[in-house]
CSV table of C-alpha atoms (C1' of nucleotides) in Angstrom, one decimal:
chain,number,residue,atom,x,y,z
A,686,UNK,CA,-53.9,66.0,14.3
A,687,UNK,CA,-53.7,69.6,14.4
A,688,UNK,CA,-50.6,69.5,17.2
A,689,UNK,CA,-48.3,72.0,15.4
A,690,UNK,CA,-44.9,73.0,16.4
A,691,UNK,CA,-43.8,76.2,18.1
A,692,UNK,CA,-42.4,77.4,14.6
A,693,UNK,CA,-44.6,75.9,12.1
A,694,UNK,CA,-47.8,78.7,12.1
A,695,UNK,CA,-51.3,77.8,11.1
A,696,UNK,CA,-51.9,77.0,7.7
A,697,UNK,CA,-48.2,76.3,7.0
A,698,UNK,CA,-46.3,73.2,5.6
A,699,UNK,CA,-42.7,74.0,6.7
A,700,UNK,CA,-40.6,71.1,6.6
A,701,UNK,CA,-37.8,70.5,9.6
A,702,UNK,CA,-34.4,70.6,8.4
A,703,UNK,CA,-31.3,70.2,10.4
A,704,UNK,CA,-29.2,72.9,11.5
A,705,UNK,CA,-25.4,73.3,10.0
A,706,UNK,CA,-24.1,72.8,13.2
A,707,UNK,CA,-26.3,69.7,13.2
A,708,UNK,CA,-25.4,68.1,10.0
A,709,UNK,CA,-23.1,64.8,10.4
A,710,UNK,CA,-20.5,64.1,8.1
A,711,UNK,CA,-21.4,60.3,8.5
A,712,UNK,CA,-25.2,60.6,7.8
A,713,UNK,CA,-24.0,63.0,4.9
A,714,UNK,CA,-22.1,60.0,3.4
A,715,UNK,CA,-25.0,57.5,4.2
A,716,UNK,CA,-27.8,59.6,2.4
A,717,UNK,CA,-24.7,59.7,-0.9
A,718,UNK,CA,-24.0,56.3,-0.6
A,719,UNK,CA,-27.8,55.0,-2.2
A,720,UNK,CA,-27.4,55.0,-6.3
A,721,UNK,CA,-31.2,56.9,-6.0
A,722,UNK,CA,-29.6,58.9,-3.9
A,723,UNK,CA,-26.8,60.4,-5.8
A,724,UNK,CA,-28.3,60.3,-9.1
A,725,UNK,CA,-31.0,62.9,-7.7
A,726,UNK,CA,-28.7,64.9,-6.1
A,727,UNK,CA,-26.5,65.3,-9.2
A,728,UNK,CA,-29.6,66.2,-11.3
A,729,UNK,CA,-29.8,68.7,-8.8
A,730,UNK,CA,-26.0,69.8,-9.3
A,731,UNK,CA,-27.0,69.9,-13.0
A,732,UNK,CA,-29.8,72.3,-12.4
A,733,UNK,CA,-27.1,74.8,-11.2
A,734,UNK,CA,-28.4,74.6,-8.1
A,735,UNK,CA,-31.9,76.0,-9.3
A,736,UNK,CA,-34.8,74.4,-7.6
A,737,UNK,CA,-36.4,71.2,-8.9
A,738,UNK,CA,-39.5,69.6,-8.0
A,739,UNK,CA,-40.0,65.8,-7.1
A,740,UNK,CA,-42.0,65.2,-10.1
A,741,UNK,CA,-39.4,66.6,-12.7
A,742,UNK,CA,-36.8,63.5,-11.5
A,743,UNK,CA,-37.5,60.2,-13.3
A,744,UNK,CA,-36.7,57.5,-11.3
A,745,UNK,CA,-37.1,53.8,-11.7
A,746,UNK,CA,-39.3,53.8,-8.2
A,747,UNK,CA,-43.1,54.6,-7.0
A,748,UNK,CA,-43.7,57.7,-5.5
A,749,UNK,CA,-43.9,56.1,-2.2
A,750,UNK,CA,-39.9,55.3,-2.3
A,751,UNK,CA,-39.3,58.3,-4.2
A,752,UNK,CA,-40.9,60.9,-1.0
A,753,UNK,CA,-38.6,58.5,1.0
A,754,UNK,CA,-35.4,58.7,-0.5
A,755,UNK,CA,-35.6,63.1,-0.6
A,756,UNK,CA,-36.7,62.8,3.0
A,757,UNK,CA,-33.2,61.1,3.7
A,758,UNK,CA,-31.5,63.9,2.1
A,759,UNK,CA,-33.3,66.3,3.7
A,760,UNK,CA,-32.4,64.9,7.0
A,761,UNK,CA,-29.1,64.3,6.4
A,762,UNK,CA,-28.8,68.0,5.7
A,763,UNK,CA,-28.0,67.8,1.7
A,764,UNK,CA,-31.1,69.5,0.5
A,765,UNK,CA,-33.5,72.0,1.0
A,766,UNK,CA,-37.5,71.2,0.5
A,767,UNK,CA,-40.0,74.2,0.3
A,768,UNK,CA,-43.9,73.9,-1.1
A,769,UNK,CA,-44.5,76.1,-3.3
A,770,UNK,CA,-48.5,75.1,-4.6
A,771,UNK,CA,-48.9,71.8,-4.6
A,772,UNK,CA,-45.2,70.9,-5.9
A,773,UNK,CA,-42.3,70.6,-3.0
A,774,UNK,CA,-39.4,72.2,-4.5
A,775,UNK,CA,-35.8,71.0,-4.3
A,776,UNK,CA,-32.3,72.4,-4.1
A,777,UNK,CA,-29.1,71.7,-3.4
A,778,UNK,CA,-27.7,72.8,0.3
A,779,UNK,CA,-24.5,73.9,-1.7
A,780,UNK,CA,-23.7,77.0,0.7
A,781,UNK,CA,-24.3,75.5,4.0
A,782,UNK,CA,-22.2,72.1,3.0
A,783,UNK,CA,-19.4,74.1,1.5
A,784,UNK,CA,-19.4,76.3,5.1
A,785,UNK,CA,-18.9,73.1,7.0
A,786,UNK,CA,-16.9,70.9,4.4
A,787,UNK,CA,-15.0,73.1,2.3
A,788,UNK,CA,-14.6,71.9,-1.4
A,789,UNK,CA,-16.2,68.3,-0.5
A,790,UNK,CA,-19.3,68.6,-2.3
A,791,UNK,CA,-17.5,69.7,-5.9
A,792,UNK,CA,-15.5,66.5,-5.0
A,793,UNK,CA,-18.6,63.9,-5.1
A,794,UNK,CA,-20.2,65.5,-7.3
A,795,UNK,CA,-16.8,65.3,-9.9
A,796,UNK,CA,-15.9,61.9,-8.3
A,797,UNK,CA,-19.8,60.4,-9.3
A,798,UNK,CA,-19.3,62.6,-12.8
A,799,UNK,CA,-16.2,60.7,-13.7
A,800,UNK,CA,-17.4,57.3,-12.4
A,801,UNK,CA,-20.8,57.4,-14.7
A,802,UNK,CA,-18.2,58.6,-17.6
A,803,UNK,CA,-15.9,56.1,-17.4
A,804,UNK,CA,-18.3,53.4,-16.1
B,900,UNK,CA,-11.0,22.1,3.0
B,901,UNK,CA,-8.0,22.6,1.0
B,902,UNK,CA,-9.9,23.9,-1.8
B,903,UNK,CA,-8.0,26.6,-2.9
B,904,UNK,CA,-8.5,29.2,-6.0
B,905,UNK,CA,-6.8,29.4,-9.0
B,906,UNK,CA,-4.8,33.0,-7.8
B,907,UNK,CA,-4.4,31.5,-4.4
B,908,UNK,CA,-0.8,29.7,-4.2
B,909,UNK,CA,-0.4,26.5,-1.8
B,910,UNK,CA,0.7,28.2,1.2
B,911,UNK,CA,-0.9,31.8,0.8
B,912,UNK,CA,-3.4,34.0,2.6
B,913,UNK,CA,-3.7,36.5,0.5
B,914,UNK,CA,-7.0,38.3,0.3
B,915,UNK,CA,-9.4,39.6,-2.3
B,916,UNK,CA,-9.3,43.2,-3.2
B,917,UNK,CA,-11.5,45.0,-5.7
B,918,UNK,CA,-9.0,46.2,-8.7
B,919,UNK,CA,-9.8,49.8,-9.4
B,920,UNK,CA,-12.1,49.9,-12.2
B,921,UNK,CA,-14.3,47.8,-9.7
B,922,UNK,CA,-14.0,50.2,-7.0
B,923,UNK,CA,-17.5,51.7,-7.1
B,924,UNK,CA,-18.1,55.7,-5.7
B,925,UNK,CA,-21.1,54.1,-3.6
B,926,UNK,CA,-19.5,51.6,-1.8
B,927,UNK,CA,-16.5,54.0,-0.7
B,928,UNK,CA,-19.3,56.6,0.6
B,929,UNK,CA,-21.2,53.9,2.5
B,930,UNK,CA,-18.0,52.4,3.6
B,931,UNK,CA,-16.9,55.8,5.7
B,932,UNK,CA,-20.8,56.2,6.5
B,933,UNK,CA,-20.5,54.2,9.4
B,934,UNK,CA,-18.4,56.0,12.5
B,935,UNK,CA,-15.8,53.2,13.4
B,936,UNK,CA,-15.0,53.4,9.8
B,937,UNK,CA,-14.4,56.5,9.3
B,938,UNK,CA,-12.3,56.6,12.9
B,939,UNK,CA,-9.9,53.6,11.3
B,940,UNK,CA,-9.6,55.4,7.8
B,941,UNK,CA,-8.7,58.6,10.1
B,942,UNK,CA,-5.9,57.3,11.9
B,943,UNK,CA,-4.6,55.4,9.0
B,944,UNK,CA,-4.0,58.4,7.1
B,945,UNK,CA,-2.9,60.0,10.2
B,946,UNK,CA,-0.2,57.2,10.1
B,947,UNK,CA,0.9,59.0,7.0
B,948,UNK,CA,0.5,55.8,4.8
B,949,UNK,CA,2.2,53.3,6.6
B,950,UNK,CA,0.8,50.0,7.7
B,951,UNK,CA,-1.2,49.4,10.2
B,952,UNK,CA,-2.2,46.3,12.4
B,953,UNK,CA,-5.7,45.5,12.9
B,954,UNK,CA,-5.3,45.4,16.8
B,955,UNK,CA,-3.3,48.6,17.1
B,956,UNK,CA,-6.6,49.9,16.5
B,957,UNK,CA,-8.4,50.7,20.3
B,958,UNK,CA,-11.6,50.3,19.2
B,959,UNK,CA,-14.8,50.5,21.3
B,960,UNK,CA,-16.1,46.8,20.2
B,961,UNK,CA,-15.3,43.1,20.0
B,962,UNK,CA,-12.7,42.0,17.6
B,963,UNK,CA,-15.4,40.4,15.5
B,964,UNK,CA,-16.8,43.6,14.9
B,965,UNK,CA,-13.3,44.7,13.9
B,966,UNK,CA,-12.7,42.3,11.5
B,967,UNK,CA,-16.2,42.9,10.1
B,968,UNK,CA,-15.5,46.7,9.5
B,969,UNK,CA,-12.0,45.9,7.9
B,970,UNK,CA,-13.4,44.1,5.1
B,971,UNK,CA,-15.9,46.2,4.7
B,972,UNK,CA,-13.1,48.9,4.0
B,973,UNK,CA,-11.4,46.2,2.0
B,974,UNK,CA,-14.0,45.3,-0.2
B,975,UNK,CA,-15.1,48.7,-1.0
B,976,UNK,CA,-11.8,48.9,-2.3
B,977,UNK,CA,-10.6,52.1,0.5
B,978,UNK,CA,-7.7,50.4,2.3
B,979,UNK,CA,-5.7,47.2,1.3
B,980,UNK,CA,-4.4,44.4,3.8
B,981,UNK,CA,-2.0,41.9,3.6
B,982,UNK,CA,-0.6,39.4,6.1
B,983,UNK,CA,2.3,40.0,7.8
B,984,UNK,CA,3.1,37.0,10.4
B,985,UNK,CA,0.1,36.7,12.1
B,986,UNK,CA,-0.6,40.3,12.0
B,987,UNK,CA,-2.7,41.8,9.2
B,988,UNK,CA,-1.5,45.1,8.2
B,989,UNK,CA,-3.4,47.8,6.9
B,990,UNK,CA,-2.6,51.2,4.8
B,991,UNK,CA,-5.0,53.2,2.6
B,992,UNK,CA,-5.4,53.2,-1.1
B,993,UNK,CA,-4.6,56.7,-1.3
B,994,UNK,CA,-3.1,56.6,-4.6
B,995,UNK,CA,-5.7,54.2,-6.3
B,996,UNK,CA,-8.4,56.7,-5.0
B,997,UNK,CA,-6.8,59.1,-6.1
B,998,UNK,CA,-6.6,58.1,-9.5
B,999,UNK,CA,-9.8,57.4,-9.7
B,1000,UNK,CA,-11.5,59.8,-7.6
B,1001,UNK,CA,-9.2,63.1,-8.1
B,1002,UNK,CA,-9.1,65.3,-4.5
B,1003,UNK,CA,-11.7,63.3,-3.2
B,1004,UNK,CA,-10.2,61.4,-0.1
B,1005,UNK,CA,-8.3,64.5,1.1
B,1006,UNK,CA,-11.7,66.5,1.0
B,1007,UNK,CA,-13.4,63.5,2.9
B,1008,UNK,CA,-10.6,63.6,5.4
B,1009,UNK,CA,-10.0,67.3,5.8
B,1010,UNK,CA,-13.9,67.4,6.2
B,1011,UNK,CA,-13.7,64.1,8.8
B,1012,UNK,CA,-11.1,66.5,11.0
B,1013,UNK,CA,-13.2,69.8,10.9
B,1014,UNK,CA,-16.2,67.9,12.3
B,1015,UNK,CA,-14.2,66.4,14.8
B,1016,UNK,CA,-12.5,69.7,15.7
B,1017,UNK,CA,-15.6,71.6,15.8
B,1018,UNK,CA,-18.3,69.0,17.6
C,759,DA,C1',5.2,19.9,21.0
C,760,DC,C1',3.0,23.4,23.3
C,761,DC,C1',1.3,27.9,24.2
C,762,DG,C1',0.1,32.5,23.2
C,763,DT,C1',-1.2,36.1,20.0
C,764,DA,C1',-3.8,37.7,16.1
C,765,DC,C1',-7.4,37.2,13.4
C,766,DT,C1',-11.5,34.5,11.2
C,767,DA,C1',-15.9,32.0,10.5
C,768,DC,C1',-20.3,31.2,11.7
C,769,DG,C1',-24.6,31.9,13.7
C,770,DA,C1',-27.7,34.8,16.2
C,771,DC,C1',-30.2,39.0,17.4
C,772,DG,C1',-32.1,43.5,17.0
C,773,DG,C1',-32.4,47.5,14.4
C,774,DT,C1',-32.5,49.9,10.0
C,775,DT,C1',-33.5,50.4,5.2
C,776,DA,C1',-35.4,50.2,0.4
C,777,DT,C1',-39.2,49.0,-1.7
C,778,DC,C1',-44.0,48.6,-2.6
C,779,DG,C1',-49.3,49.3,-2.4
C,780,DT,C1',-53.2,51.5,-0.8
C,781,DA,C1',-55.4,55.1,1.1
C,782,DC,C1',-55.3,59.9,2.1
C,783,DA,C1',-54.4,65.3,2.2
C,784,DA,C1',-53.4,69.8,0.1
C,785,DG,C1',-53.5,72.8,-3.4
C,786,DC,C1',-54.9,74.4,-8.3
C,787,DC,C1',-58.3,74.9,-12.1
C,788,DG,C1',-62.3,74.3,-14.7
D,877,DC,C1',-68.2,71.7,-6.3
D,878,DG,C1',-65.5,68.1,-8.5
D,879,DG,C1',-61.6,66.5,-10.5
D,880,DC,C1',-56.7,66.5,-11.3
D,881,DT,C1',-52.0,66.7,-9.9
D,882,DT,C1',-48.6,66.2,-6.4
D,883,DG,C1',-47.0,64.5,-2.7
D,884,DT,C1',-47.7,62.0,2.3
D,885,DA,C1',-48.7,58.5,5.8
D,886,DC,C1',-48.9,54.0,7.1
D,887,DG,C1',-48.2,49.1,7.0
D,888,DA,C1',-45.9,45.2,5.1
D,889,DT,C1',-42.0,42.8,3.5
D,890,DA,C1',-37.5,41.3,2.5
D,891,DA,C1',-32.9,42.4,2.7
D,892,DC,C1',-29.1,44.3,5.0
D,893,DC,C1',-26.2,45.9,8.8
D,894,DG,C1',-23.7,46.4,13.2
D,895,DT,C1',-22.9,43.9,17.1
D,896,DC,C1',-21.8,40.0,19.9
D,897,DG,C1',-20.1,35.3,21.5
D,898,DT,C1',-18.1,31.0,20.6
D,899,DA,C1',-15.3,28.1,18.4
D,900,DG,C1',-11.6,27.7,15.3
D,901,DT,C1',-7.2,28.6,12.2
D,902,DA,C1',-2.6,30.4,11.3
D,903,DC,C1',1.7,31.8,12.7
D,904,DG,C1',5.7,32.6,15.8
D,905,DG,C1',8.3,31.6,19.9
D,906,DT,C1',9.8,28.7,23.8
DNA sequence: ACCGTACTACGACGGTTATCGTACAAGCCG
DNA sequence: CGGCTTGTACGATAACCGTCGTAGTACGGT
């Protein structure tokens, strides 16, 4: 333990998220394409891109697959984590997505809206 | 052998394709998750349409592995195939996708060619 | 009939993933 | 301090996936 990273001081929790320039449009797709996946991230699009923490989504999963699955989209560069207390607050990546793939985001998000209404 | 479905005339290869309302927003996001996918749905569209035969595709892996990634896209509902001869063409489902997924393959593709022109 | 081209089917192999359970750590509050 | 809430780490497991090779089918041309 206690081997820290150049740019995570002491007594910090900072979480490693990928660069813009880092973010794949592939691994992007893979984190959307798990139905946990999506449903959390368009909770989070319902929030208005205010930030949610992991307890305040209900899924049908343990905690164990839950901390998994935000991982993945935190990797994959489609949300931002931050403690804040004990919680570990979510939002969208909305800004930095829209940068790199102009307009793409509204269209999933609409694309899964539709689906669950029609569906 | 010589068992043969109900939809499936004497003489007929025709293959299976997911109608619309089956098409499912999951399975098209995993389906262009994977990199060779995404590279055949590229140039298909880049083909403006048209059809395409599986081996005018100069892909970096066996032709197994080809045929593997074509159904994928076919059964996620993204491009649709028919035999021609002994060639199997292919040509995206632009306007089923479109209908049920307004604006979202153009932003998947417009986002597919920015990576590729900026990495 | 034969051959060549185009594609498929099947089995195998190695890697990844989604899920769980248990045990643990970090922060808040009485 | 001690407990509560929140989330993590780790291992296990079963399923899935991308890849290959080999053997085979379907069609068209000679």
């Amino acid at each position: 333990m206690a081997v820290m990273t150049i740019s995570a001081p002491a007594g910090s929790r900072d979480l490693p998220h990928p660069a813009c320039e880092e973010i794949r449009l592939e691994g992007v797709l893979h984190a959307l394409s798990d139905p946990m996946r999506l449903r959390i991230v368009r909770e989070l699009a319902a929030a208005g891109g205010g930030e949610l923490s992991c307890s305040q989504f209900e899924l049908p999963v343990t905690k164990s697959t839950t901390t998994h699955h935000f991982r993945v989209l935190r990797e994959s560069g489609v949300i931002r984590q931050i403690y804040r207390g004990t919680a570990k607050m979510n939002c969208l990546r909305g800004d930095d997505l829209d940068g790199l793939f102009p307009g793409l985001l509204d269209a999933l998000l609409a694309a899964a809206d539709r689906q669950s209404r029609l569906a």
